[in-house]
Amino acid sequence: MEVKCPYCSASFEVPETVATTTCPYCGLTFRLGIEGKALETVPEADHFYFPLCQTDPMEVLMAFLIRQVGVPKDLSQGSVLKKRELHYVPVYFFHIEGRALAESRGGRTTMAEELDNIGIVASEPFTGLLKGYRFPMRGKRYFEERIQSQGIYHKPSFDADIGKKLADQRLREALRKEALESCNNALRFEVEESKVEYRGLVHYPIWSLSYEFRGEVYEGFVDGADGKVILVEHPVSLEARILQITTATAILLTGFVMGIALWTYTPLAILGTLIPGIASSVVLLTRSVKRRVKASETRAMEDEKESIGVEKAMEVLAGLQKPRTPIPDF
Ligand SMILES: [Zn+2]
């Protein structure tokens, strides 16, 4: 049957049997009456959770790892699960909407618009790990008491009002970034409209795992609701490291030889060949020195600054006490 969202008026299809639904456009969750008529949203019913997907997180992790470049061939067979913890992480959900103007020196104006559903993570060890994480909107359920005794339950470390301020900040940053990207040398930037709508507190399942391979322990995090690998450390095989060192040396030598050859004609050309050669081989060499690297299914790992928050999360989570309550088996 077709239902209409009481907030944004969007129409969408839901199965006949459901009693509640979440709007795929603005993230509002509401109860359904007869023939799909939206009933009023209950103000106190703003606490949700995401149910676990029925797959073993360690299997998910290994299936992802064996597809990574440079992973030892026997990683899956040679790894032993050391830790498997389920965390319920508090996240405030918001629907954000905004418009901004940027004016360039020439008087040209650019308009920036944002329309999104975002999650503000409200538990310190996870803020770095889940920075900018795309949480799913649909599939959440009204909170049940039993969730508190499944795995490690984290209470929010700040209230929804602070969450709202952070969401507003994120909206303004996104608008500024978008406006200034299309209008360089902007003289003026102004947010014309910004709207942040609270969509409830969601307890989101995150698996924290560690596995041992040839005497070394590696950490990993898996999204408990959709089974995606958020972040995982893995060893790099000796063959892969040798290959990288060989490639890097070859690039370096090529740059050097070409630089020498050109030196007699134009000494400046050495800057054009040798320096890029050195730069790219230094990147390869520093990567090959590392025996362990990080991989992710949900974010780009190139930015080293991004990983600082992640290191901290790993440190904090490794030191957390073990859950006293049982977590589901697979
Ligand atoms: Zn809606």
Coordinates of C-alpha atoms and ligand atoms in Angstrom, one line a residue:
M1 CA 0.0 0.0 0.0
E2 CA 1.0 3.6 -0.5
V3 CA 1.6 5.9 2.5
K4 CA 2.3 9.6 2.7
C5 CA 4.9 11.0 5.1
P6 CA 3.3 13.6 7.5
Y7 CA 6.5 15.6 7.5
C8 CA 7.7 15.9 3.9
S9 CA 4.6 14.7 2.1
A10 CA 6.6 12.1 0.1
S11 CA 4.6 9.0 -1.0
F12 CA 6.1 5.6 -0.9
E13 CA 5.2 1.9 -0.9
V14 CA 5.1 -0.3 2.3
P15 CA 4.0 -3.9 2.9
E16 CA 0.4 -4.2 4.1
T17 CA 1.5 -5.9 7.3
V18 CA 3.7 -3.2 8.9
A19 CA 2.5 -1.1 11.8
T20 CA 5.3 1.5 11.6
T21 CA 7.5 2.8 8.9
T22 CA 10.4 5.2 8.2
C23 CA 10.2 7.8 5.4
P24 CA 13.1 7.1 3.0
Y25 CA 13.4 10.8 2.2
C26 CA 13.5 12.6 5.6
G27 CA 14.0 9.7 8.0
L28 CA 10.8 10.3 10.0
T29 CA 9.4 7.2 11.7
F30 CA 5.7 7.0 12.3
R31 CA 2.9 4.6 13.1
L32 CA 0.4 3.6 10.5
G33 CA -3.4 3.5 10.9
I34 CA -6.0 1.9 8.7
E35 CA -5.3 1.9 5.0
G36 CA -1.9 3.4 5.4
K37 CA -3.0 6.6 7.0
A38 CA -0.2 8.2 9.0
L39 CA -1.0 8.5 12.7
E40 CA 0.6 11.1 14.9
T41 CA 4.2 10.4 15.9
V42 CA 4.4 9.6 19.6
P43 CA 6.9 12.1 21.2
E44 CA 8.3 9.7 23.8
A45 CA 8.8 6.9 21.2
D46 CA 12.0 8.4 19.8
H47 CA 14.4 5.6 20.9
F48 CA 15.3 3.0 18.3
Y49 CA 17.8 0.2 17.6
F50 CA 18.9 -1.6 14.5
P51 CA 18.6 -5.4 14.6
L52 CA 21.6 -7.5 13.9
C53 CA 22.1 -9.1 10.5
Q54 CA 22.3 -12.9 10.7
T55 CA 25.9 -13.3 9.5
D56 CA 29.0 -14.2 11.5
P57 CA 31.1 -11.0 11.7
M58 CA 34.4 -12.9 11.6
E59 CA 33.3 -14.6 8.3
V60 CA 32.4 -11.2 6.9
L61 CA 35.8 -9.9 7.9
M62 CA 37.8 -12.8 6.4
A63 CA 35.7 -12.7 3.2
F64 CA 36.6 -9.0 2.8
L65 CA 40.3 -9.5 3.7
I66 CA 41.0 -12.2 1.2
R67 CA 40.0 -9.8 -1.6
Q68 CA 42.6 -7.2 -0.4
V69 CA 45.9 -6.7 -2.3
G70 CA 49.0 -8.1 -0.6
V71 CA 47.2 -10.2 2.0
P72 CA 49.0 -13.5 2.8
K73 CA 47.4 -16.5 1.0
D74 CA 46.9 -18.5 4.2
L75 CA 45.3 -15.6 6.2
S76 CA 41.9 -17.1 6.4
Q77 CA 43.1 -20.6 7.4
G78 CA 45.9 -19.4 9.7
S79 CA 43.8 -16.8 11.7
V80 CA 42.3 -17.5 15.1
L81 CA 39.5 -15.3 16.5
K82 CA 40.7 -13.7 19.7
K83 CA 37.9 -11.3 20.6
R84 CA 34.3 -10.7 19.5
E85 CA 32.4 -7.9 21.2
L86 CA 29.1 -6.4 20.3
H87 CA 28.7 -2.7 21.0
Y88 CA 25.4 -0.8 20.9
V89 CA 26.6 2.7 20.0
P90 CA 24.3 5.7 20.7
V91 CA 23.7 7.9 17.6
Y92 CA 21.4 10.9 17.2
F93 CA 19.7 10.9 13.9
F94 CA 18.8 14.2 12.2
H95 CA 17.2 15.4 8.9
I96 CA 19.1 18.4 7.7
E97 CA 18.2 21.0 5.0
G98 CA 19.9 24.2 4.1
R99 CA 20.8 26.8 1.4
A100 CA 23.7 29.2 1.2
L101 CA 25.1 31.9 -1.1
A102 CA 28.7 32.7 -2.0
E103 CA 29.6 35.8 -3.9
S104 CA 32.9 36.1 -5.9
R105 CA 34.9 39.2 -6.5
G106 CA 33.4 39.6 -9.9
G107 CA 29.9 39.8 -8.3
R108 CA 29.0 36.3 -9.5
T109 CA 26.9 34.4 -7.0
T110 CA 26.8 30.7 -6.4
M111 CA 24.1 28.8 -4.6
A112 CA 24.8 25.7 -2.4
E113 CA 22.1 23.3 -1.2
E114 CA 22.1 20.5 1.3
L115 CA 19.4 17.9 1.9
D116 CA 20.5 14.8 3.9
N117 CA 19.9 12.4 6.8
I118 CA 22.8 12.2 9.2
G119 CA 23.9 10.5 12.4
I120 CA 25.8 12.2 15.2
V121 CA 27.7 9.6 17.2
A122 CA 27.3 10.3 21.0
S123 CA 30.0 8.0 22.5
E124 CA 33.6 9.1 22.6
P125 CA 35.5 5.9 21.5
F126 CA 33.4 5.7 18.4
T127 CA 33.3 9.3 17.1
G128 CA 36.6 8.9 15.2
L129 CA 35.8 5.4 13.9
L130 CA 32.4 6.5 12.7
K131 CA 33.2 10.0 11.5
G132 CA 31.0 10.8 8.5
Y133 CA 29.6 7.3 8.5
R134 CA 26.5 6.7 6.3
F135 CA 24.0 5.1 8.6
P136 CA 21.0 3.4 7.0
M137 CA 17.7 5.2 7.5
R138 CA 15.3 2.3 7.1
G139 CA 15.2 -0.9 9.1
K140 CA 15.3 0.6 12.6
R141 CA 12.9 -0.6 15.3
Y142 CA 11.4 0.9 18.4
F143 CA 13.8 0.3 21.3
E144 CA 13.4 -2.9 23.4
E145 CA 14.7 -3.3 27.0
R146 CA 16.5 -6.6 26.1
I147 CA 19.0 -4.7 23.9
Q148 CA 20.6 -3.2 27.1
S149 CA 21.6 -6.7 28.1
Q150 CA 23.0 -7.8 24.7
G151 CA 26.7 -7.1 24.5
I152 CA 28.1 -3.7 25.6
Y153 CA 25.5 -1.0 25.8
H154 CA 26.8 2.6 25.7
K155 CA 24.8 5.5 27.1
P156 CA 25.0 8.8 25.1
S157 CA 27.7 11.0 26.6
F158 CA 25.7 14.2 25.7
D159 CA 22.0 15.0 25.2
A160 CA 20.0 15.5 22.0
D161 CA 20.3 19.3 22.2
I162 CA 24.0 19.2 21.9
G163 CA 23.6 16.6 19.1
K164 CA 21.4 19.1 17.3
K165 CA 24.0 21.9 17.6
L166 CA 26.6 19.5 16.2
A167 CA 24.3 18.5 13.3
D168 CA 23.7 22.2 12.6
Q169 CA 27.5 22.8 12.6
R170 CA 27.9 19.9 10.1
L171 CA 25.2 21.3 7.9
R172 CA 26.9 24.7 7.8
E173 CA 30.3 23.2 7.1
A174 CA 28.9 21.1 4.2
L175 CA 27.2 24.3 2.8
R176 CA 30.4 26.3 3.1
K177 CA 32.5 23.6 1.5
E178 CA 30.0 23.2 -1.4
A179 CA 29.7 26.9 -2.0
L180 CA 33.4 27.6 -1.9
E181 CA 34.3 24.7 -4.1
S182 CA 32.3 26.2 -7.0
C183 CA 33.2 29.8 -6.2
N184 CA 36.8 30.4 -5.5
N185 CA 38.0 33.8 -4.2
A186 CA 34.6 34.3 -2.5
L187 CA 34.1 37.7 -0.9
R188 CA 31.0 36.8 0.9
F189 CA 29.4 33.6 2.2
E190 CA 26.0 33.5 3.8
V191 CA 23.8 30.7 5.1
E192 CA 20.3 31.7 3.9
E193 CA 18.4 28.8 5.4
S194 CA 19.2 26.0 7.7
K195 CA 16.8 23.5 9.3
V196 CA 17.7 20.6 11.6
E197 CA 15.0 18.1 12.5
Y198 CA 15.5 15.6 15.3
R199 CA 14.8 12.0 14.3
G200 CA 15.5 10.1 17.5
L201 CA 18.2 8.3 19.4
V202 CA 19.3 5.1 17.7
H203 CA 21.4 2.4 19.3
Y204 CA 23.5 1.0 16.5
P205 CA 25.3 -2.4 16.6
I206 CA 29.0 -2.4 15.9
W207 CA 31.2 -5.5 16.2
S208 CA 34.7 -5.1 17.6
L209 CA 36.9 -8.1 16.7
S210 CA 40.4 -9.2 16.9
Y211 CA 42.2 -12.1 15.3
E212 CA 45.7 -13.6 15.6
F213 CA 47.8 -14.5 12.7
R214 CA 51.4 -15.8 13.1
G215 CA 51.7 -14.5 16.6
E216 CA 50.4 -10.9 15.8
V217 CA 47.0 -9.6 16.8
Y218 CA 44.9 -7.4 14.4
E219 CA 41.8 -5.4 15.2
G220 CA 38.7 -5.0 13.1
F221 CA 35.2 -3.4 13.2
V222 CA 32.1 -4.6 11.4
D223 CA 28.7 -2.9 11.0
G224 CA 26.3 -5.2 12.9
A225 CA 23.3 -4.1 11.0
D226 CA 24.4 -4.3 7.3
G227 CA 27.5 -6.5 7.6
K228 CA 30.0 -4.0 6.1
V229 CA 33.6 -3.9 7.2
I230 CA 34.2 -0.4 8.8
L231 CA 37.8 -0.9 9.4
V232 CA 40.3 -3.8 9.7
E233 CA 44.0 -4.2 10.1
H234 CA 45.8 -6.9 8.2
P235 CA 49.3 -8.3 7.6
V236 CA 51.1 -7.7 4.3
S237 CA 52.7 -10.8 2.7
L238 CA 56.5 -10.9 2.2
E239 CA 55.9 -11.4 -1.6
A240 CA 53.8 -8.2 -1.8
R241 CA 56.4 -6.2 0.2
I242 CA 59.3 -7.4 -2.1
L243 CA 57.2 -6.6 -5.2
Q244 CA 56.6 -3.1 -3.9
I245 CA 60.3 -2.5 -3.0
T246 CA 61.3 -3.7 -6.5
T247 CA 58.8 -1.4 -8.2
A248 CA 59.7 1.6 -6.1
T249 CA 63.4 1.0 -6.9
A250 CA 62.8 0.7 -10.6
I251 CA 60.8 4.0 -10.6
L252 CA 63.5 5.7 -8.7
L253 CA 66.3 4.4 -11.1
T254 CA 64.3 5.4 -14.2
G255 CA 63.8 8.9 -12.8
F256 CA 67.5 9.1 -12.0
V257 CA 68.7 7.8 -15.4
M258 CA 66.4 10.2 -17.3
G259 CA 67.5 13.1 -15.1
I260 CA 71.2 12.4 -15.9
A261 CA 70.4 12.0 -19.6
L262 CA 68.6 15.3 -19.7
W263 CA 71.1 17.2 -17.5
T264 CA 73.3 17.9 -20.5
Y265 CA 70.5 19.6 -22.4
T266 CA 68.4 21.4 -19.7
P267 CA 69.5 21.1 -16.1
L268 CA 66.1 22.2 -15.0
A269 CA 64.5 19.1 -16.5
I270 CA 66.0 17.1 -13.7
L271 CA 63.3 18.6 -11.5
G272 CA 60.6 17.4 -13.8
T273 CA 61.8 13.7 -13.8
L274 CA 63.8 13.0 -10.8
I275 CA 61.6 14.6 -8.2
P276 CA 58.3 13.0 -9.2
G277 CA 60.1 9.7 -9.4
I278 CA 61.4 10.0 -5.9
A279 CA 58.1 11.2 -4.6
S280 CA 56.2 8.2 -5.9
S281 CA 58.8 5.7 -4.9
V282 CA 58.9 7.1 -1.4
V283 CA 55.2 6.5 -1.1
L284 CA 55.6 2.9 -2.2
L285 CA 58.6 2.4 0.0
T286 CA 57.0 3.6 3.1
R287 CA 54.0 1.5 2.4
S288 CA 56.1 -1.6 1.8
V289 CA 58.0 -1.1 5.1
K290 CA 54.7 -1.5 6.9
R291 CA 53.9 -5.1 7.8
R292 CA 50.4 -4.2 8.7
V293 CA 48.0 -1.9 6.9
K294 CA 44.3 -0.9 7.3
A295 CA 41.5 -1.5 4.9
S296 CA 37.9 -0.4 4.8
E297 CA 34.7 -1.1 2.9
T298 CA 33.1 2.2 3.9
R299 CA 35.8 4.9 3.7
A300 CA 38.9 5.8 1.7
M301 CA 42.1 5.1 3.7
E302 CA 44.5 7.4 2.0
D303 CA 44.1 10.3 4.4
E304 CA 46.5 9.6 7.3
K305 CA 45.0 12.4 9.4
E306 CA 41.7 10.6 9.4
S307 CA 43.2 7.5 11.0
I308 CA 44.2 9.4 14.2
G309 CA 40.7 9.1 15.6
V310 CA 40.6 5.5 14.6
E311 CA 43.9 4.7 16.4
K312 CA 42.4 6.3 19.5
A313 CA 39.1 4.3 19.2
M314 CA 41.1 1.0 18.8
E315 CA 43.1 1.9 21.9
V316 CA 40.1 2.7 24.0
L317 CA 38.1 -0.3 22.8
A318 CA 41.0 -2.7 23.4
G319 CA 41.0 -1.6 27.1
L320 CA 37.3 -2.0 27.6
Q321 CA 36.1 -4.7 30.0
K322 CA 34.6 -7.9 28.5
P323 CA 30.8 -8.0 28.3
R324 CA 29.1 -10.0 31.1
T325 CA 26.1 -10.8 29.1
P326 CA 25.9 -13.3 26.3
I327 CA 25.9 -12.2 22.6
P328 CA 24.3 -14.2 19.8
D329 CA 26.0 -17.1 18.3
F330 CA 26.0 -17.9 14.6
Ligands
ZN1 ZN 9.4 12.3 4.9

